[in-house]
Coordinates of N, CA and C in Angstrom, one line a residue:
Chain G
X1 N 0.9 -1.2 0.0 CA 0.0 0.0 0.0 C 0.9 1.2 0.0
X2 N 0.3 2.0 -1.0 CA 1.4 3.5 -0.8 C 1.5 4.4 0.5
X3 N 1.8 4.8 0.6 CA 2.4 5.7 1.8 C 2.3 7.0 1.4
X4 N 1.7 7.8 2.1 CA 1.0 8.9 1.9 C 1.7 10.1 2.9
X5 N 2.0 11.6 2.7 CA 2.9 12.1 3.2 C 1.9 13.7 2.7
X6 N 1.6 14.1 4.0 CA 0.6 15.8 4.1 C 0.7 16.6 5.1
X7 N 0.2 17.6 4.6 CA 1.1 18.4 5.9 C 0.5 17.6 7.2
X8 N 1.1 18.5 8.2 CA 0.2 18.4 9.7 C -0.3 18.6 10.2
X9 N -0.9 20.5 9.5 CA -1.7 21.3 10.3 C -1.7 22.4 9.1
X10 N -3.1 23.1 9.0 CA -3.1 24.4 8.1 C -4.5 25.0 9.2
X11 N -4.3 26.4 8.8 CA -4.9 27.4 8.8 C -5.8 27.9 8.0
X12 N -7.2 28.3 8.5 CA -7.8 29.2 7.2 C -9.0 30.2 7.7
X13 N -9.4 30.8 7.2 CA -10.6 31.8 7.9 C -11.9 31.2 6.8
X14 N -13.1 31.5 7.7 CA -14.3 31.4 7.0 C -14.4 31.8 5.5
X15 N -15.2 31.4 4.8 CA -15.2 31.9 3.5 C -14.4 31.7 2.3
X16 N -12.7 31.0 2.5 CA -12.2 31.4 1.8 C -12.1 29.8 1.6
X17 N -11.2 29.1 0.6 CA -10.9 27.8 -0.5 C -9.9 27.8 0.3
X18 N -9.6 26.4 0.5 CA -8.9 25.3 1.1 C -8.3 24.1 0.4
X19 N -7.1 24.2 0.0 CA -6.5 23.3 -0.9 C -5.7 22.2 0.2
X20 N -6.1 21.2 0.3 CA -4.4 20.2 1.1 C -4.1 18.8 0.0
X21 N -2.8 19.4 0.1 CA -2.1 18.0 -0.8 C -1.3 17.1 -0.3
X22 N -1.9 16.2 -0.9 CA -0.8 14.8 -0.4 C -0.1 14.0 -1.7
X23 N 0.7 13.7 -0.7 CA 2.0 13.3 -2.1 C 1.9 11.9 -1.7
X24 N 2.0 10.9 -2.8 CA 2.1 9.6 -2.7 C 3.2 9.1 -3.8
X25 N 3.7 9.3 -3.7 CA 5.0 9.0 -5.2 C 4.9 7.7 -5.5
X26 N 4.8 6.3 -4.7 CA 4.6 4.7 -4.9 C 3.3 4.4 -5.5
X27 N 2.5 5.4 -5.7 CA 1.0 4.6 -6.0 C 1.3 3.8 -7.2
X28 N 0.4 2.8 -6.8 CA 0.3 1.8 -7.8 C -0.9 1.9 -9.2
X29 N -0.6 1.3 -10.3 CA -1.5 1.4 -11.5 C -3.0 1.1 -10.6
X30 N -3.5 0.4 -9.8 CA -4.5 0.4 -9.6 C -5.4 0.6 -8.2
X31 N -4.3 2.0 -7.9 CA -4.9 2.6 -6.9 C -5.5 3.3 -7.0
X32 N -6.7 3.8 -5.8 CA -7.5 5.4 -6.1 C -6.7 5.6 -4.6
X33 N -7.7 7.1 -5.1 CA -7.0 8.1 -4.0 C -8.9 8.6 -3.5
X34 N -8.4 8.4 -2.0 CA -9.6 8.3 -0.8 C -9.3 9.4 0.1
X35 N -10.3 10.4 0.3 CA -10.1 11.3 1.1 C -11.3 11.4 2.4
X36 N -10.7 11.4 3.7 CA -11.5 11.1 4.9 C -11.6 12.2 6.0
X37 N -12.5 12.6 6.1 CA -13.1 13.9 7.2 C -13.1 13.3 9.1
X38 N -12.5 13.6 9.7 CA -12.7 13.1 10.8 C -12.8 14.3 12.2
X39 N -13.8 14.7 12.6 CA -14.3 15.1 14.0 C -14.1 14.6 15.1
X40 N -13.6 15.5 15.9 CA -12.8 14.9 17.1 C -14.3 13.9 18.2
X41 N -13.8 12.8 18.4 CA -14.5 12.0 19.1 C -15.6 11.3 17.6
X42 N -15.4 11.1 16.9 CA -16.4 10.8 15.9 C -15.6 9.9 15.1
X43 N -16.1 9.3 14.5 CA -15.1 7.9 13.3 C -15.2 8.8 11.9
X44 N -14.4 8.9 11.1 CA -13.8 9.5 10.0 C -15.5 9.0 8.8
X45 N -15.6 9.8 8.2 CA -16.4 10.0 7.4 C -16.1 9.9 5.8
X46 N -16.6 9.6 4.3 CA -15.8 9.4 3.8 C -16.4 11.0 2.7
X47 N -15.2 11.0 2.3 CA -15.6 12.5 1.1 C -15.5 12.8 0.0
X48 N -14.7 11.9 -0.7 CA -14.3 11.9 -2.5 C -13.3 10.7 -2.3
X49 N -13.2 10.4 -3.5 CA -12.4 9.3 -3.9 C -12.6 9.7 -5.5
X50 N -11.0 9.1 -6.0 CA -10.6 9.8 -7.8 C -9.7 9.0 -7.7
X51 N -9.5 8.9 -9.1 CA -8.5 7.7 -9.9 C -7.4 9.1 -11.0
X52 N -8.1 9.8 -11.6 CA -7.4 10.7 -12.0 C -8.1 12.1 -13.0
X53 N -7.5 12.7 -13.4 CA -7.7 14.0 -13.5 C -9.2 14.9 -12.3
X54 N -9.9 15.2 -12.4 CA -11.0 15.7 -11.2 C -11.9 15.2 -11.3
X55 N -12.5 15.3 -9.7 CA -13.9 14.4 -9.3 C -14.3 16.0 -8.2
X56 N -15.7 15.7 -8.9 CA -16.4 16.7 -7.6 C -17.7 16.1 -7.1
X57 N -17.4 16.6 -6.0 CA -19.0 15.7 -5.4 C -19.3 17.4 -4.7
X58 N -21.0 17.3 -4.1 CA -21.2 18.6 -3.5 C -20.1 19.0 -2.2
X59 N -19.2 18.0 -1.8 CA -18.8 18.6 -0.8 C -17.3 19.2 -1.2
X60 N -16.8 18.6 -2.1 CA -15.2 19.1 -2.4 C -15.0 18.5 -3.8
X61 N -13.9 18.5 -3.8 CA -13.1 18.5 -5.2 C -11.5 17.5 -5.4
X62 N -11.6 16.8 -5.9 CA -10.4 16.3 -6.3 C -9.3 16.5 -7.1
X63 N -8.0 17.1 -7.3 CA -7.7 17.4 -8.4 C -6.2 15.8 -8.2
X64 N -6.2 15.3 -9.2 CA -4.9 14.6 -9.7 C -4.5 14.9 -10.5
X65 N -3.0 14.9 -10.7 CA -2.3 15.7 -11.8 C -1.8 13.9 -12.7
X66 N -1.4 13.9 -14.0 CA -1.8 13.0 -14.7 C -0.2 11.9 -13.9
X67 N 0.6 12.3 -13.9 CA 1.6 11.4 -12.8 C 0.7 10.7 -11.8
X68 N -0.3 11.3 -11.4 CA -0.7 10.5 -9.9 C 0.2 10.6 -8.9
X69 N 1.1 11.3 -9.0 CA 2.0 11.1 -7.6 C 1.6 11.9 -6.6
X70 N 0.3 13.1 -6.7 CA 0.1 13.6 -6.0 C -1.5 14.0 -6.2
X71 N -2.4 14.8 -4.7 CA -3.4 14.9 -5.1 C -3.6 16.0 -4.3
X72 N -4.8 16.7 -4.5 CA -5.2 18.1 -4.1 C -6.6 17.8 -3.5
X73 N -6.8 18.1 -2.2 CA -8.2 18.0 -1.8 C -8.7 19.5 -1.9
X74 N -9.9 19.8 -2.6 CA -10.1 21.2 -2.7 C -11.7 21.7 -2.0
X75 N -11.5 22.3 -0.7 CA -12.7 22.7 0.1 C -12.9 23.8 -0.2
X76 N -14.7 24.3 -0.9 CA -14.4 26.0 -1.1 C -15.2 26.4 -0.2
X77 N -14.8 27.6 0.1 CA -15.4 28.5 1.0 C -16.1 27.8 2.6
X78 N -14.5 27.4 2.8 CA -15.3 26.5 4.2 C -15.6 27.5 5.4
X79 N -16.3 26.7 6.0 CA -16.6 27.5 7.8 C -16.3 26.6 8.6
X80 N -16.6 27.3 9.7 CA -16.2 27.3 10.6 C -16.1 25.4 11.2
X81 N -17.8 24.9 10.5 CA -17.9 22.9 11.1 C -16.6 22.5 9.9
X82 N -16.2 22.8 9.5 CA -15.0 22.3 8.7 C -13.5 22.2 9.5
X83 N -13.7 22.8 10.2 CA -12.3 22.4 11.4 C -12.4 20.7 11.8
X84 N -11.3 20.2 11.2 CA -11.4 18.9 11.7 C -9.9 18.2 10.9
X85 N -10.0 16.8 10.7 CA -8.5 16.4 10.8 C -9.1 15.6 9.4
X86 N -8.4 15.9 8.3 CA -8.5 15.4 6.8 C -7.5 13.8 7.0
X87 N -7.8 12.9 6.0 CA -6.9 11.8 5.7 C -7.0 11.4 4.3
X88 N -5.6 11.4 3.9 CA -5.8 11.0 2.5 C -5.2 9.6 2.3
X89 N -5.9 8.5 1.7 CA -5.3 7.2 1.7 C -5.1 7.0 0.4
X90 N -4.5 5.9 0.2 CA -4.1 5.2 -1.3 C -4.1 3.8 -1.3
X91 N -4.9 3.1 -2.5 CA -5.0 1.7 -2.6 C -6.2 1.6 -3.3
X92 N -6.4 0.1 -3.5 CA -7.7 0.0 -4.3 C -9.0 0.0 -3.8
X93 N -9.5 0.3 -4.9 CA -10.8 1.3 -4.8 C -11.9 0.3 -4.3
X94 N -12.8 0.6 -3.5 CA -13.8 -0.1 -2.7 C -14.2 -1.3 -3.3
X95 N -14.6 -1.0 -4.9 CA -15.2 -2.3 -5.4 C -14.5 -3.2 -5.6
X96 N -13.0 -3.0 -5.2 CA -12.1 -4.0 -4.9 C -12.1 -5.0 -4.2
X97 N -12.9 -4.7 -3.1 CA -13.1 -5.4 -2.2 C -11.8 -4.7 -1.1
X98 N -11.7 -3.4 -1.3 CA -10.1 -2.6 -0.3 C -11.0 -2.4 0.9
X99 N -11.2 -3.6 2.1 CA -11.7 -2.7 3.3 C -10.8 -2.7 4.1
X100 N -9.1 -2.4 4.1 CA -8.5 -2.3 5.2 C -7.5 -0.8 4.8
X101 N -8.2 -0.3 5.5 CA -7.6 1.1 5.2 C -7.1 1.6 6.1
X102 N -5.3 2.3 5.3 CA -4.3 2.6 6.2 C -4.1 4.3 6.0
X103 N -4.2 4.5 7.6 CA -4.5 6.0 7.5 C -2.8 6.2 8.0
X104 N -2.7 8.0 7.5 CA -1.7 8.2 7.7 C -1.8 9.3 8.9
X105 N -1.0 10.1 9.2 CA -1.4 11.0 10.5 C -2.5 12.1 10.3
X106 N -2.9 12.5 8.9 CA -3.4 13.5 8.3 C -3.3 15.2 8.4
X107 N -4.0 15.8 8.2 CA -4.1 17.6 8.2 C -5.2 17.7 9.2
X108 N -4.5 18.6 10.2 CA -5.0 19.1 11.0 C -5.8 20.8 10.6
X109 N -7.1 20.5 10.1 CA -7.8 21.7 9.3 C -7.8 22.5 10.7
X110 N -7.5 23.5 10.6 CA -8.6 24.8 11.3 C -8.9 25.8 11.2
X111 N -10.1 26.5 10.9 CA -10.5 27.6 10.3 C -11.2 27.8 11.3
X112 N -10.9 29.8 11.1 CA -11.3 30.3 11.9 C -12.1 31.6 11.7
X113 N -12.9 31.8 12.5 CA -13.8 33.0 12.1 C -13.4 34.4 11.5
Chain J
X14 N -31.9 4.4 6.4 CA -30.9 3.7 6.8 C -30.5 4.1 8.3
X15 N -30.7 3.3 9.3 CA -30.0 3.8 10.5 C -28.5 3.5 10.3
X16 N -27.4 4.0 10.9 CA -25.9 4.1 10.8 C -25.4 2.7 11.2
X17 N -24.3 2.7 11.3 CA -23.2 2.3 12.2 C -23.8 2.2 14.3
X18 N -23.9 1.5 14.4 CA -23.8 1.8 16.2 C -22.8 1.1 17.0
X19 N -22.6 1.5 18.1 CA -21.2 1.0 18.8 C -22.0 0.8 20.5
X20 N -21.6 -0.2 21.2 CA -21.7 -0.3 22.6 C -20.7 -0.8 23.3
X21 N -20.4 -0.5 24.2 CA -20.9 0.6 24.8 C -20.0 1.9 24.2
X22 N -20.6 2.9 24.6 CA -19.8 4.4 23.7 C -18.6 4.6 24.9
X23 N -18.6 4.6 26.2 CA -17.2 4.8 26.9 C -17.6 3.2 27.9
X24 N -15.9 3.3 28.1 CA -15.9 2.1 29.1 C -14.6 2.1 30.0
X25 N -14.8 1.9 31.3 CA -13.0 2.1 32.0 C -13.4 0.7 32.8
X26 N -11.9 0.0 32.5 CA -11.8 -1.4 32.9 C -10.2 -1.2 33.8
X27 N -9.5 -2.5 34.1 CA -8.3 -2.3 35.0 C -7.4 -3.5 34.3
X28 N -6.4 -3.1 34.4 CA -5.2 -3.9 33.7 C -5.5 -5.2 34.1
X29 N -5.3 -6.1 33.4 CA -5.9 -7.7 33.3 C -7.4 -8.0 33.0
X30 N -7.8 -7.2 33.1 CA -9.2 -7.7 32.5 C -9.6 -7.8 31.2
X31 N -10.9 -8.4 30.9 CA -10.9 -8.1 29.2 C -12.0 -7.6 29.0
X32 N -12.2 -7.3 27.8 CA -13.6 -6.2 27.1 C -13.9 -6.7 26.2
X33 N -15.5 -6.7 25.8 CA -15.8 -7.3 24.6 C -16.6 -6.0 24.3
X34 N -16.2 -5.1 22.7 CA -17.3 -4.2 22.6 C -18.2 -5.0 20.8
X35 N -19.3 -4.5 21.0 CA -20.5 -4.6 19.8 C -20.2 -3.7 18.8
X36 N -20.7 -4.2 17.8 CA -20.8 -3.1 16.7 C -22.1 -3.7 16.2
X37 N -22.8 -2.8 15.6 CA -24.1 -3.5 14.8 C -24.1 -2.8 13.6
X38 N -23.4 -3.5 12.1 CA -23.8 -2.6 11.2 C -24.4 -1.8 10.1
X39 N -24.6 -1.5 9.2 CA -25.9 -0.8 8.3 C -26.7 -2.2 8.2
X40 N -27.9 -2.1 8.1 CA -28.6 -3.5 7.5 C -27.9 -3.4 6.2
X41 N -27.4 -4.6 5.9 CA -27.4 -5.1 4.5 C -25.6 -4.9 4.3
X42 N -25.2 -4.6 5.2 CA -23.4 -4.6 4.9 C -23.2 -6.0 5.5
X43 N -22.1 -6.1 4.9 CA -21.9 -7.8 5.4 C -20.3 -7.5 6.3
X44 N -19.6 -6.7 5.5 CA -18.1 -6.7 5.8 C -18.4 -5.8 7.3
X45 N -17.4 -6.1 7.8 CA -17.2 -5.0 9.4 C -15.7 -5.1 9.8
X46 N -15.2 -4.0 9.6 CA -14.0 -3.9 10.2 C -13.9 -3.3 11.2
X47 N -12.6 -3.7 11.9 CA -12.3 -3.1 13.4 C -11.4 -1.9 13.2
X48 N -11.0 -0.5 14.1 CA -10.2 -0.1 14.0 C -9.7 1.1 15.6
X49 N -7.8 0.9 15.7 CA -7.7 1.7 17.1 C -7.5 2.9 16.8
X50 N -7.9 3.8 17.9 CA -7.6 5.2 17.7 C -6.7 5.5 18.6
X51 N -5.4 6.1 18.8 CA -4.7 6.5 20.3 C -4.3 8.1 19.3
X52 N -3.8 8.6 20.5 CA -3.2 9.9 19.6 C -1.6 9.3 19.3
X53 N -1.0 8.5 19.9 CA 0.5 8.5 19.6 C 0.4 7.4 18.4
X54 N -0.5 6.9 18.0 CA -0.4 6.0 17.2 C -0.9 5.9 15.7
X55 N -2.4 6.7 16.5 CA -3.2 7.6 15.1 C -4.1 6.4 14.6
X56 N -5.1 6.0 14.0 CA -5.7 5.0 13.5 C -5.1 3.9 12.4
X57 N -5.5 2.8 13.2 CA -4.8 1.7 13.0 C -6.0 0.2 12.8
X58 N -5.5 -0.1 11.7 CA -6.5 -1.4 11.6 C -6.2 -2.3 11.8
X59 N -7.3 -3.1 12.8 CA -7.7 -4.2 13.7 C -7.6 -5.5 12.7
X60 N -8.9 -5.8 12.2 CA -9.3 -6.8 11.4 C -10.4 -6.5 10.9
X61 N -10.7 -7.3 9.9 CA -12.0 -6.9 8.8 C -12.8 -8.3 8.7
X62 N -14.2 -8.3 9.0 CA -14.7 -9.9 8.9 C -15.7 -9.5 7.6
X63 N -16.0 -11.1 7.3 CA -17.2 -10.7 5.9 C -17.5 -12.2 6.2
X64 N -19.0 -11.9 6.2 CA -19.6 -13.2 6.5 C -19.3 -13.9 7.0
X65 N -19.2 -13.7 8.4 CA -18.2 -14.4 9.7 C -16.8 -15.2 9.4
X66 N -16.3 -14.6 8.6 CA -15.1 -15.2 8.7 C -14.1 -13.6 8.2
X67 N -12.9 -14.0 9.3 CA -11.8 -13.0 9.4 C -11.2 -12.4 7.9
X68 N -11.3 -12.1 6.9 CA -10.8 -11.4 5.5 C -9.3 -11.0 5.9
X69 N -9.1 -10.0 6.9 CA -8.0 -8.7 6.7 C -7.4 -9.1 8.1
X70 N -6.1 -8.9 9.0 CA -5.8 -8.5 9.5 C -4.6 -7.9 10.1
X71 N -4.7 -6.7 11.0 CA -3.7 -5.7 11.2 C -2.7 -6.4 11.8
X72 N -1.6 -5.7 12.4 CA -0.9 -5.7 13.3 C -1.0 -5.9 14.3
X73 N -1.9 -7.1 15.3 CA -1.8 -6.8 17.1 C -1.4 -7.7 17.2
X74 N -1.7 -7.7 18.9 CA -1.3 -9.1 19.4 C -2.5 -10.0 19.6
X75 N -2.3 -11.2 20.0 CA -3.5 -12.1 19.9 C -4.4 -11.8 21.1
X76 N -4.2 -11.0 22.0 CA -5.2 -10.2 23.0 C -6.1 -9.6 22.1
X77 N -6.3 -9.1 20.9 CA -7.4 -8.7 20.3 C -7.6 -10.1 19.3
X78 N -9.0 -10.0 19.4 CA -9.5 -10.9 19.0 C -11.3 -10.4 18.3
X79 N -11.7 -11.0 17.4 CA -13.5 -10.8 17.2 C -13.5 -11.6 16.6
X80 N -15.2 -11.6 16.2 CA -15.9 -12.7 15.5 C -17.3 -11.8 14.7
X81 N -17.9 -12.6 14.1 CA -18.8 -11.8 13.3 C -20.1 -13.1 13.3
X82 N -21.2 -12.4 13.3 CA -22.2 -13.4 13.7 C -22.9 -13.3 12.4
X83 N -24.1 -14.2 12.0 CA -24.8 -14.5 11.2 C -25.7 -13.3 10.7
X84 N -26.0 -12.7 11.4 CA -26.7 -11.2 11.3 C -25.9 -9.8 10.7
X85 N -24.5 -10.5 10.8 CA -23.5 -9.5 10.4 C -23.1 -8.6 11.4
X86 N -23.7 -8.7 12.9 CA -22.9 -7.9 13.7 C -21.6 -8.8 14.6
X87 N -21.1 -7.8 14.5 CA -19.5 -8.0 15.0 C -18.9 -7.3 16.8
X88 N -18.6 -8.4 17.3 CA -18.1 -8.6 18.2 C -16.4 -8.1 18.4
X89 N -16.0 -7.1 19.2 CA -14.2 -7.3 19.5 C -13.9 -7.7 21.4
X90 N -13.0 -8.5 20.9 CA -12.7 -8.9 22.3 C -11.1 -8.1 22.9
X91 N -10.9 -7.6 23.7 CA -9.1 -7.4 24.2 C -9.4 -8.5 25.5
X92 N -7.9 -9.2 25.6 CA -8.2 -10.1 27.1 C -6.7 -9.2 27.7
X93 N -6.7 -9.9 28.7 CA -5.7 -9.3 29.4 C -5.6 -7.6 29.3
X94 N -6.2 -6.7 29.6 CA -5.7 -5.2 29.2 C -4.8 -4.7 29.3
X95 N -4.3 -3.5 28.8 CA -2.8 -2.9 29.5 C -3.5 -1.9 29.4
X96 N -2.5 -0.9 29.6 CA -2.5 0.5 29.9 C -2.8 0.9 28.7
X97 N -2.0 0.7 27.7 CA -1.5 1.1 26.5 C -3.5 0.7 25.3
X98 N -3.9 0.1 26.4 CA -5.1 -0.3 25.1 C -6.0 0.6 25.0
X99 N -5.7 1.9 26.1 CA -7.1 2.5 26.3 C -6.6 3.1 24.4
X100 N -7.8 3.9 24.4 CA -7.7 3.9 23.0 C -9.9 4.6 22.3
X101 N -9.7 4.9 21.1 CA -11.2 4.9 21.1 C -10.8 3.9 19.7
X102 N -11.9 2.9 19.8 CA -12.0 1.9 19.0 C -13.3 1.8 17.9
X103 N -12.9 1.9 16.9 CA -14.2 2.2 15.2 C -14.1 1.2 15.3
X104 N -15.8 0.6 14.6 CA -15.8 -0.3 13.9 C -16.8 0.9 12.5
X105 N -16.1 0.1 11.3 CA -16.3 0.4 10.3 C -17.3 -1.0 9.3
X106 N -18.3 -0.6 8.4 CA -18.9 -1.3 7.8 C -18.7 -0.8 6.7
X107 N -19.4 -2.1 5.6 CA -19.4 -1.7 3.9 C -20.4 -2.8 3.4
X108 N -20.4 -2.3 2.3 CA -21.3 -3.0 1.3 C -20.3 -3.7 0.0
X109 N -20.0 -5.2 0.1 CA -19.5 -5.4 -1.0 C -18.0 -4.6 -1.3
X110 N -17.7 -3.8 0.1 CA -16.5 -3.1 -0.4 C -16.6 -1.9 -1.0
X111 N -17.5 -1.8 -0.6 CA -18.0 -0.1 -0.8 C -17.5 0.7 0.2
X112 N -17.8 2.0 0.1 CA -16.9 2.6 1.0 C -17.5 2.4 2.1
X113 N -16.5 3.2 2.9 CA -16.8 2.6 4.4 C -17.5 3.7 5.8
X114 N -18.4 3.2 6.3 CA -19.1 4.0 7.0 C -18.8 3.6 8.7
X115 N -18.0 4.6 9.3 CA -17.8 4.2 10.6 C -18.7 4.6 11.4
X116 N -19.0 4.2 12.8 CA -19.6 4.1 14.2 C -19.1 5.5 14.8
X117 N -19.6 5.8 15.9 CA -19.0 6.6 16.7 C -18.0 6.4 17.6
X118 N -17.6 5.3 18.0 CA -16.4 4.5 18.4 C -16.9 4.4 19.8
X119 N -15.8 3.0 20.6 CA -16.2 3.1 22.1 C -15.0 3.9 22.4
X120 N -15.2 4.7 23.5 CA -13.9 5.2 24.6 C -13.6 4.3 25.4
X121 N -12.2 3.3 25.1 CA -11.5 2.5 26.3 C -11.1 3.6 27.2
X122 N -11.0 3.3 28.6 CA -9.6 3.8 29.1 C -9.7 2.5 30.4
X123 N -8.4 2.3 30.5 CA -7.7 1.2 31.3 C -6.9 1.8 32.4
X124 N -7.4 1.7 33.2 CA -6.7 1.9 34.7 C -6.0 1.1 35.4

């Protein structure tokens, strides 16, 4: 499984777009890229998943660049319930049958009024 | 669809004892995985059952243990506790391997 490497912690104020990237340089030909929302005291939630170039769902955005070596979670105009701890994983994609998913320490979001 | 549920939601036990916590998951998921939460360790996967038999497993020691029943809910057992187990513990479900929908986790803490 690739090994996934993002910051630790970012900053942001209400209103404004929120980019966090994670770099996976080992991904494999038949990995996706899984992005996880987690609230303190709460189990991680799931929020996009993409294989490559962009995926948008109503809550965010995916961007992969055509290498795959890296990926862009893109939150716009978040508030304030957006303060929480992001995780980006790598491997194969659900209908794989991938239910053992390895988190890495993730992005510590927090936005502020 | 009701969620994921977890029981008990906190629990404080004492070194040497064991715990068995529940998970009950979505109707109609079959798969259920286990997972630890510590802050020095960060989330870490337990094991994954599908149709009562074990699929996946993590890294522990044989003090963790579960099983998965006919109904699809899933049982985790720790025997002997330590210090080190307190922890909050997910259990996660899926459909066929669909993505995965976690519980609200139990709070160990071991005294």
């Amino acid at each position: 499984l690739a090994k996934t490497t993002q910051p630790i912690s970012m900053d942001s104020y209400e209103g404004q777009e929120v980019n966090i990237t994670c770099s996976h340089n080992n991904i494999a030909t038949n990995d996706y890229i899984t992005w996880y929302q987690q609230f303190p005291s709460q189990g991680p939630r799931f929020i996009i998943q993409g294989y490559k170039t962009k995926v948008t769902n109503e809550v965010a955005s995916l961007f992969i660049p055509a290498d795959r070596k890296s990926s862009t979670l893109s939150l716009p105009r978040v508030s304030l319930s957006d303060t929480a701890v992001y995780y980006c994983l790598v491997g194969r994609s659900h209908s794989g049958g991938y239910n053992k998913l390895i988190f890495g320490a993730g992005t510590r979001l927090a936005v502020h009024p | 669809k009701a969620g994921v549920t977890q029981t008990p939601r906190y629990l404080i036990k004492t070194r040497g004892q064991q715990v068995t916590l529940s998970c009950s998951p979505i109707s109609g998921h079959r798969s259920v995985s286990w997972y630890q939460q510590t802050p020095g360790q960060g989330l870490q996967f337990l094991f994954e059952y599908f149709s009562e038999t074990q699929r996946n497993k993590g890294n522990f020691p044989g003090r963790f243990s579960g099983r998965q029943f006919s109904n699809s809910r899933s049982e985790m057992n720790v025997s002997t506790l330590e210090l080190g187990d307190s922890a909050l513990y997910l259990c996660a479900s899926s459909d066929r391997g669909d993505e995965q929908f976690f519980g609200p986790g139990t709070r160990l803490t071991v005294l």
